Structure formats: C-alpha cells, structure tokens
XYZ file of C-alpha atoms in Angstrom:
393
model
C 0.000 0.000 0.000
C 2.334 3.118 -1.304
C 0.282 6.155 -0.160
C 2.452 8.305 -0.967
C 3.059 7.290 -4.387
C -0.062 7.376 -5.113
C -1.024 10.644 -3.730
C 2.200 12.192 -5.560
C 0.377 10.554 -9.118
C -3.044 12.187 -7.916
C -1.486 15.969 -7.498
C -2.916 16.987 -10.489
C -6.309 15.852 -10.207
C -6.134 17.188 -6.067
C -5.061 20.301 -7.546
C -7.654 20.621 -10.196
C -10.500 19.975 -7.685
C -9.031 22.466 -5.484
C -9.233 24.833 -8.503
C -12.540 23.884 -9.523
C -14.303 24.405 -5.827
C -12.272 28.016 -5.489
C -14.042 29.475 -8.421
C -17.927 28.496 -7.076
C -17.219 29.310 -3.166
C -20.918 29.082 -1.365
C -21.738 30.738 1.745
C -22.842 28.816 5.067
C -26.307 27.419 4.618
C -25.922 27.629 1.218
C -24.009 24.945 -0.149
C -26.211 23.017 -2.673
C -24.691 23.562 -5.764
C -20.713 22.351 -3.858
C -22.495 19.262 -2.488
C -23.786 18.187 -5.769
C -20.893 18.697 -7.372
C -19.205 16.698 -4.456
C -21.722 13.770 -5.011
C -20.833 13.820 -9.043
C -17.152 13.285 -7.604
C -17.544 10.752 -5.322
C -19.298 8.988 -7.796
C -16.786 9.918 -10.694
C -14.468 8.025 -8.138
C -16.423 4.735 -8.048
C -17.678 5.518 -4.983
C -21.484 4.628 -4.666
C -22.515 4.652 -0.916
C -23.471 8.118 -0.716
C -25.675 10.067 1.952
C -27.359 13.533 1.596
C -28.164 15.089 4.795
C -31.929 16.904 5.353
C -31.308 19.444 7.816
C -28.080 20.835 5.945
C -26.168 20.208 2.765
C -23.866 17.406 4.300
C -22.889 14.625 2.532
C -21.185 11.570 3.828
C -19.769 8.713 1.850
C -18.261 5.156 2.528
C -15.212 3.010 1.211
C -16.086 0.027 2.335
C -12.662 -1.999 2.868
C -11.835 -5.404 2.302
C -11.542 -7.164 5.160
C -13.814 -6.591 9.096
C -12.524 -3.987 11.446
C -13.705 -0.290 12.490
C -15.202 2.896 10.854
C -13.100 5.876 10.795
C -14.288 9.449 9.869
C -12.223 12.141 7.546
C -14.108 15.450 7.627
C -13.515 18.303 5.218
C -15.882 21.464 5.459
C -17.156 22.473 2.685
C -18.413 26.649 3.241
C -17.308 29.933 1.885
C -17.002 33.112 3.572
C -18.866 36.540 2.326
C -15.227 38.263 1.546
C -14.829 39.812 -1.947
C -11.715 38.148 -3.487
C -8.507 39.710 -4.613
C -6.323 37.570 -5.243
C -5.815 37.903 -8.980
C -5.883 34.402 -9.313
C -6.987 33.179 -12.730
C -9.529 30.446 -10.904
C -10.650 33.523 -8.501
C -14.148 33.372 -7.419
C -17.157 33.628 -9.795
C -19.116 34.516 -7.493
C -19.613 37.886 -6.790
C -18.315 38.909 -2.686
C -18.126 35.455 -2.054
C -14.493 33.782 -1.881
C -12.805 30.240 -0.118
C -10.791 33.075 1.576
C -10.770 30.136 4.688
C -9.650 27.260 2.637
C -12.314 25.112 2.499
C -11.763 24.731 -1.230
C -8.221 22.980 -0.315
C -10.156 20.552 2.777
C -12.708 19.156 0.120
C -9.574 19.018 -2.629
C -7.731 16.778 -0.240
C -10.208 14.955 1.117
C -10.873 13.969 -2.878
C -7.581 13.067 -3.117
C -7.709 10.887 0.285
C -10.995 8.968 -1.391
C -9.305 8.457 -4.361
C -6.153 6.667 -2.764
C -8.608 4.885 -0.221
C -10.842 3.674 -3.191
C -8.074 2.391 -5.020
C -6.404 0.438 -2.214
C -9.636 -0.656 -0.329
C -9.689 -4.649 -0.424
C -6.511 -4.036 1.810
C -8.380 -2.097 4.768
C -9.009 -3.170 8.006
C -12.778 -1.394 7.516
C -14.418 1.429 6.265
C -13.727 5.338 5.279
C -16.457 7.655 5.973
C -15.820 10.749 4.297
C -17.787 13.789 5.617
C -18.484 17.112 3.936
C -19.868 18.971 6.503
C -21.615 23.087 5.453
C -21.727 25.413 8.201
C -18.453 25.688 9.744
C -17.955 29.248 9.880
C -21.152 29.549 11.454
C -20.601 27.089 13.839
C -23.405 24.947 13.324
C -22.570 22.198 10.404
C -20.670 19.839 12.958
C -23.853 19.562 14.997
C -26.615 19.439 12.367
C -24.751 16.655 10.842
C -24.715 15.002 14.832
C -28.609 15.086 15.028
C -29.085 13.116 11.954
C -26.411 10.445 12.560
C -24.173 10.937 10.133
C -21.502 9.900 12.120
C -23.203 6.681 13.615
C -20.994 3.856 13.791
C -17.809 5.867 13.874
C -15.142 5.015 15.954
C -12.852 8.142 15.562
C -12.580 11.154 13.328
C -9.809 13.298 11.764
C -9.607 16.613 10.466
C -7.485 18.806 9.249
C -7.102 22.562 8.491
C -4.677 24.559 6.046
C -3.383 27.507 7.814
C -2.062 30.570 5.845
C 0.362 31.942 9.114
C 2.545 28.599 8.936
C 5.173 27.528 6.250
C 4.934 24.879 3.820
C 5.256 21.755 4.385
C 4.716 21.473 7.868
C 2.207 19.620 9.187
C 1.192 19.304 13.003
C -1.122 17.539 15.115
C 0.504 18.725 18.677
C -0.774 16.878 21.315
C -3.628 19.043 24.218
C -5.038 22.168 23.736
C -5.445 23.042 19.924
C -8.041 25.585 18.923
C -10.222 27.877 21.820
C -14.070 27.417 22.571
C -15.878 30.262 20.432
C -18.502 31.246 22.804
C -20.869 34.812 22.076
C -22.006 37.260 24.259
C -24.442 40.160 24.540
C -24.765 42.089 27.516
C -28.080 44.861 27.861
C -27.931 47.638 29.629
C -31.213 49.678 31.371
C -30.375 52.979 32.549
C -32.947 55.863 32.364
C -32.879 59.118 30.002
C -32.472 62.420 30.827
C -30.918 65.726 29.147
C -26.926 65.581 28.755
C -26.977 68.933 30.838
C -28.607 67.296 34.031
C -26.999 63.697 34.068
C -28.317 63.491 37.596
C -31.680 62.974 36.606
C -31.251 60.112 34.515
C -28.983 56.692 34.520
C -26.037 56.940 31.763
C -26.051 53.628 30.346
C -22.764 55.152 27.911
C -21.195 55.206 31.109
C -22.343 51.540 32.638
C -21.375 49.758 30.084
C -17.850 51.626 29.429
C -17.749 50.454 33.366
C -18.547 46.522 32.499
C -16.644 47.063 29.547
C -13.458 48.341 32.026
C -14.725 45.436 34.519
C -15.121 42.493 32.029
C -11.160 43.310 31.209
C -10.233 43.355 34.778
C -11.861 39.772 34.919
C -9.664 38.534 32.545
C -6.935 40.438 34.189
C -7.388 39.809 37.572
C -9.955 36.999 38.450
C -8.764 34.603 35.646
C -5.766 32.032 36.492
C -3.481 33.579 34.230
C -1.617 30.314 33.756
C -5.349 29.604 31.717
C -5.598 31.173 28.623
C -8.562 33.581 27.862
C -10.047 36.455 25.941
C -13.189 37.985 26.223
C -13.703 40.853 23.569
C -16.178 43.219 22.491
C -16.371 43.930 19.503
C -19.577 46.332 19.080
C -21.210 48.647 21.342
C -24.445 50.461 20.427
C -26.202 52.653 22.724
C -27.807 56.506 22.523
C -29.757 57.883 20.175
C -28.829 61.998 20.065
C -25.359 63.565 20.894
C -27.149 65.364 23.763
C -29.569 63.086 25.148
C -27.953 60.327 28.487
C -28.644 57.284 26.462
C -31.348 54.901 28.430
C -29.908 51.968 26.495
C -26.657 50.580 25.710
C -25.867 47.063 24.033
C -22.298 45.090 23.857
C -21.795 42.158 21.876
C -18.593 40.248 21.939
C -16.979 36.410 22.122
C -15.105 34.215 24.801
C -12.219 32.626 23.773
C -10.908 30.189 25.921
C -9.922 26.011 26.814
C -12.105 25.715 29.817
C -15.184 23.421 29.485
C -18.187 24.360 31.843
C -19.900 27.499 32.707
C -17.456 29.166 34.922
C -16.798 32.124 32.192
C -20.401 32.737 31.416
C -21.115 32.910 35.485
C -18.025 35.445 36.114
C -19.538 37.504 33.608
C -23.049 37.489 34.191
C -21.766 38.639 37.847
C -19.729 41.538 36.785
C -22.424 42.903 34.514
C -24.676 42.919 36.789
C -23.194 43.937 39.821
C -21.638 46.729 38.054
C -24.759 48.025 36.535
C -26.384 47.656 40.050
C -23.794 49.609 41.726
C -24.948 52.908 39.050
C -28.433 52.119 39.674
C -28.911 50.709 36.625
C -30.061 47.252 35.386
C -27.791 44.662 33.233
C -29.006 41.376 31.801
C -26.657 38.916 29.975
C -27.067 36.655 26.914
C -24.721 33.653 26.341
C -24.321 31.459 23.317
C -22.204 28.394 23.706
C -21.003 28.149 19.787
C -18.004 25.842 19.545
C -16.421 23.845 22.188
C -12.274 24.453 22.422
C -10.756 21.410 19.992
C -7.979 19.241 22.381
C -6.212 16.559 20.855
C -6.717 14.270 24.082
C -6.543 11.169 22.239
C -2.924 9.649 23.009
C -3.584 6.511 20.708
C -4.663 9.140 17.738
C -2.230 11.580 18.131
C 0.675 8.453 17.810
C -0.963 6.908 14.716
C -1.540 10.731 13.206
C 1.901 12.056 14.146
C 3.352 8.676 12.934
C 1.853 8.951 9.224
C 3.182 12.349 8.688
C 6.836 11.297 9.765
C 6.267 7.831 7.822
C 5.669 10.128 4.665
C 7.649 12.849 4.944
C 10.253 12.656 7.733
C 10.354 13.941 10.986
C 11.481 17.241 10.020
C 7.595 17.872 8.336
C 6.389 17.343 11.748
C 6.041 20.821 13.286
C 4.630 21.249 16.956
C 3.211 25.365 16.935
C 1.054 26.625 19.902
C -2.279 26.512 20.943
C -4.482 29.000 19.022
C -7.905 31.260 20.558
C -9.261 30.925 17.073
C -11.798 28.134 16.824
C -13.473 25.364 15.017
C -16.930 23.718 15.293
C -14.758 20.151 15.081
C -14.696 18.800 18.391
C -18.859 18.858 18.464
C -18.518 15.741 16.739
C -16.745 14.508 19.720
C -19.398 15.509 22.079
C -20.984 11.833 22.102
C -17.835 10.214 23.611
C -16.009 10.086 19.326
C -12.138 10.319 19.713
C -11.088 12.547 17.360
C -7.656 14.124 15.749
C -7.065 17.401 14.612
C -3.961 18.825 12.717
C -3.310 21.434 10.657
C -1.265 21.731 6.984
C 1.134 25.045 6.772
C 0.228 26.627 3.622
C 2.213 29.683 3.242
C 5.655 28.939 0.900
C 8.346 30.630 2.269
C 9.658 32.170 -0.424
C 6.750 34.308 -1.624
C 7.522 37.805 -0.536
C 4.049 37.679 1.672
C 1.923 36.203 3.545
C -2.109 36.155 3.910
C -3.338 34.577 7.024
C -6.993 32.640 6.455
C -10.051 34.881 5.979
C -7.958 37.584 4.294
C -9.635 38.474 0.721
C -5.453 37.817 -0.850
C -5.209 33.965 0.941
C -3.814 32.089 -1.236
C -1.941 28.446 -0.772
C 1.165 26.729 -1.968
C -0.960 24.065 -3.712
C 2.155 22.046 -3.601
C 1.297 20.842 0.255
C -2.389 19.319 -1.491
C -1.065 15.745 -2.120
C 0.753 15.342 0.702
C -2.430 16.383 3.059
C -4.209 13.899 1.094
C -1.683 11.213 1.918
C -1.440 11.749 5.276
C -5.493 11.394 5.492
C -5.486 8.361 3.654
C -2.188 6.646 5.657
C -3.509 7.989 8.811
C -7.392 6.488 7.885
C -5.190 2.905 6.706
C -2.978 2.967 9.540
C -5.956 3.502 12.369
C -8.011 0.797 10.638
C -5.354 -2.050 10.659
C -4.023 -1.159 14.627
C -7.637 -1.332 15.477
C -8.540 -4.408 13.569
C -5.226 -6.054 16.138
C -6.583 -5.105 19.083
C-alpha cells in the first residue's frame, strides 16, 4: 500500500479539484450547488454509498474496505465566507463577494484526493472510510446538524485537518492538548434611564455603565482569571444613545469568549460583573450567552501516535512541526461531544519564499498548492494505519 506514491500521481487531479471548488465558493447554509458537485465526484471516483443530509447540505460517503474492522471518519468542510476576493488568481471566485478566503476549497480538494487513494487500495483495509463534507463551519453549526441526523453513527474516531495561511509549507502538526479555543458569544443589555446631557443626575447613563462593564469584564480577565489559563473575552460592538445630547437609556455590547475551559465558569463570572456593576450605578444589566463551539484538544494519546506517525512515515520527521495553541476556533470537536475520539492537525500553507503572507479569511489567501497531495496522503495513511491497529486489538 504506497500512499504516498499514489497521492504524488493524484497531485494533479487534487489540484484541479481544489481549482474547480475556489471558483464556485458558497456561503454557510448555502451549499447546494458544492455538495452536488461533491456527489458527481464521489461517484466519478467509483464511490457509490453516498448520503445527503436533510437538515443541511452534508454529505457523507463510505469506502467500504476489504476485510472486518472499524469505521473511521475524515471530515472536510465544505463553506465559503462573504469576503470579496482579490487575489488575482486566474480560478478567482465567480461569485460575486463570495471567496474560499478560509480554505475550504483545499479541505474538500484533499479529502478527494484521500478517497481516491482509499478507493483504489480498499480490499486491503481493516474497515471502512467515511468521508464527511460537513456546510456550516464558519457559522458554527454544520458539525452539529450533521450530529442530530447520525451521520456519524458507527464511527469510531474522526480526523480533520485545516490549512493555515500563518505557517510555512510543508509542515504539518497535530501537537498533542489544547489546539483551537471554545468560540462562545455574548451580549450584555444595559437599562439605565434618560435624561438631558446637561442634568446627568436625573437620569442613569447607560454610555457610562457599560464603558464600566466594559473596564470590569477586562479586569476579569486580568485579575480573576488564572493567568496560567488562557482567555479572551472581547467586544467587539457597542451600540447605545440615540442623540449627541440626550444620556442614552440603552446601551448594548456584543462580543466572544475565547478560551480552553469546558463548563460554565466564564459565562457565570460575567453574568456577575455585569450585573453587579450596573447595580452599583443604579442601573439594570441582563446577559445573553451562546455556547457556539467547544475548544478542539487533541486528548486522544492513541490518535495523536498513529496521526503524528503517518506524517513522519511520509515525509520525515522534520515535516512534523509542533506550533502553539491557538484562541481561534473550530466547530470540530462537536462531533466529539458523544464520547467520538477525534484528531485534529493542521497543513502550513504559506511557501516561504513568496515575498508575503495572507493569514486565512484575508480576501489575498492564497496556498502553496504544492502541500495538497501530501495532506491527502497523510489522510489516507492515517485512515489505513488507524483501521489495521484497530482491527489487532
């Protein structure tokens, strides 16, 4: 079973899929036309047990191997971001302020080019390759739409990967613990009471509350967060008042926690200072909290190995890289939330010589396409290499 052989004499179909899926980028929810064109794919490929999802435009397929053993996932997302592309590329987006400026286009490329190994070398698998395309990820909900109708039923463990635009080509890392932060959102109302900006004394400022829980949420962070835990709690819009002479009655912030912890602990710290700042003004705060993604931790030890081993296997030791922990998230580890051991990695995309660099969501990401094959090789050897340790057990 030469994996890597095989993906190096699939580059230029990975890279033409890649091309292809750039040029038709569809926003979250919106994915009909990219999962149809997926199916044609999969079935282009040979492969024929295929699954459209209801709820969402998910699609899961099987390779169903040769010989008994386990089910193991690969999951590429399949979503666009509303970013008007710049790029100059001559596969650049079609459609109009829409753009793979994430690199989902590059996830469903190499997940292609993982099916197309796996199909070809299937009687020799311990069990069976579920490939999932999973819409939604940038608005956090995919992972779990695809949970409530079962698409991962039967699954012993799932991998993922992600291209990332800050690291160079051709890493690739799947560092053991804390990975990607919990994306949780926030919004925080404010009651004070209007009056005329020349008697402030009559009224409640709620400018001035929430500048204070604003001040206070920072201090939290600061000061009432073990600062050997990372965390960030930002707002990122504030909208109260309605005249330039008027104490505003209202006020409204709206922000996101970033952070590793699991539990409520973050949303109860806050809820606390918002209110018993607002109380101590005489005014009245109330506090709305959205749980969107759970933090992603490579907890696994039996995963990380085989993953970790596949890369070095292929490439050497010296493609292995190891970077830090990042508070940007990933809707991933929801399809771990019914007890699935998962592994995720990510595949350095920016080539060192190019005289810039784009990190993801910026309307000039580009990748060095030459990393495509070799993410599609470690997917399939780490998929093959799961599958026959399991089937020994």
């Amino acid at each position: 079973m030469d994996i890597k052989s095989l993906a190096e004499q699939y580059n230029d179909y990975i890279i033409d899929r890649r091309r292809y899926y750039h040029t038709c980028p569809e926003l979250s929810g919106e994915e009909k036309n990219t999962r149809a064109h997926l199916k044609e794919d999969l079935e282009a490929l040979g492969i024929t047990d295929i699954h459209e999802l209801e709820t969402c435009y998910g699609l899961t397929a099987t390779i169903h191997g040769g010989k008994p053993g386990k089910t193991v996932a690969l999951r590429a997302d399949i979503d666009a971001l509303p970013v008007k592309e710049e790029t100059g590329l001559p596969f650049a987006s079609h459609n109009e302020g829409k753009m793979h400026a994430c690199g989902h286009d590059n996830h469903m490329a190499m997940l292609l080019g993982a099916a197309k190994i796996l199909n070809e070398v299937k009687d020799e698998l311990s069990g069976d390759v579920r490939l999932v395309f999973q819409p939604a990820e940038e608005t956090a909900v995919g992972a779990l739409r695809m949970m409530e109708e079962h698409a991962l039923d039967g699954v012993d463990a799932i991998y993922g990967v992600h291209v990332w635009g800050t690291y160079d080509a051709p890493g690739i890392a799947f560092p053991a613990g804390n990975l990607m932060a919990c994306c949780h959102g926030f919004t925080i109302e404010v009651e004070g009471k209007s009056a005329h900006a020349s008697a402030p004394h009559e009224g409640v400022d709620a400018v001035m509350v929430a500048s204070s829980i604003l001040q206070s949420i920072q201090q939290l962070v600061s000061r009432m967060n073990d600062p050997l835990n990372p965390l960030v709690i930002t707002v990122g819009k504030v909208t109260a008042g309605n005249r330039w002479n008027v104490l505003a009655g209202h006020a409204t912030l709206e922000g996101t926690v970033r952070t590793f912890l699991t539990g409520t602990q973050v949303e109860d710290a806050l809820r606390k200072v918002a209110e018993c700042t607002a109380a101590a003004f005489g005014a009245k705060a109330t506090l709305s909290y959205q749980y969107m993604t759970e933090p992603v931790i490579n907890s696994d030890e039996q995963l990380n190995r085989i993953a970790q081993t596949a890369v070095t296997k292929l490439y050497g030791k010296e493609s292995l890289i190891t970077p830090a922990p990042l508070m940007g998230s990933e809707d991933f580890s929801w399809f771990g939330k019914d007890g699935i051991p998962y592994i995720y990695g990510f595949v350095a995309s920016h080539n060192k010589d190019w005289d810039y660099m784009y990190g993801n969501h910026h309307e000039k990401y580009d990748v060095d396409e030459t990393i495509l094959h070799r993410g599609a090789a470690v997917a399939a050897q780490f998929a093959a290499d799961y599958l026959a340790e399991t089937a020994q057990q």
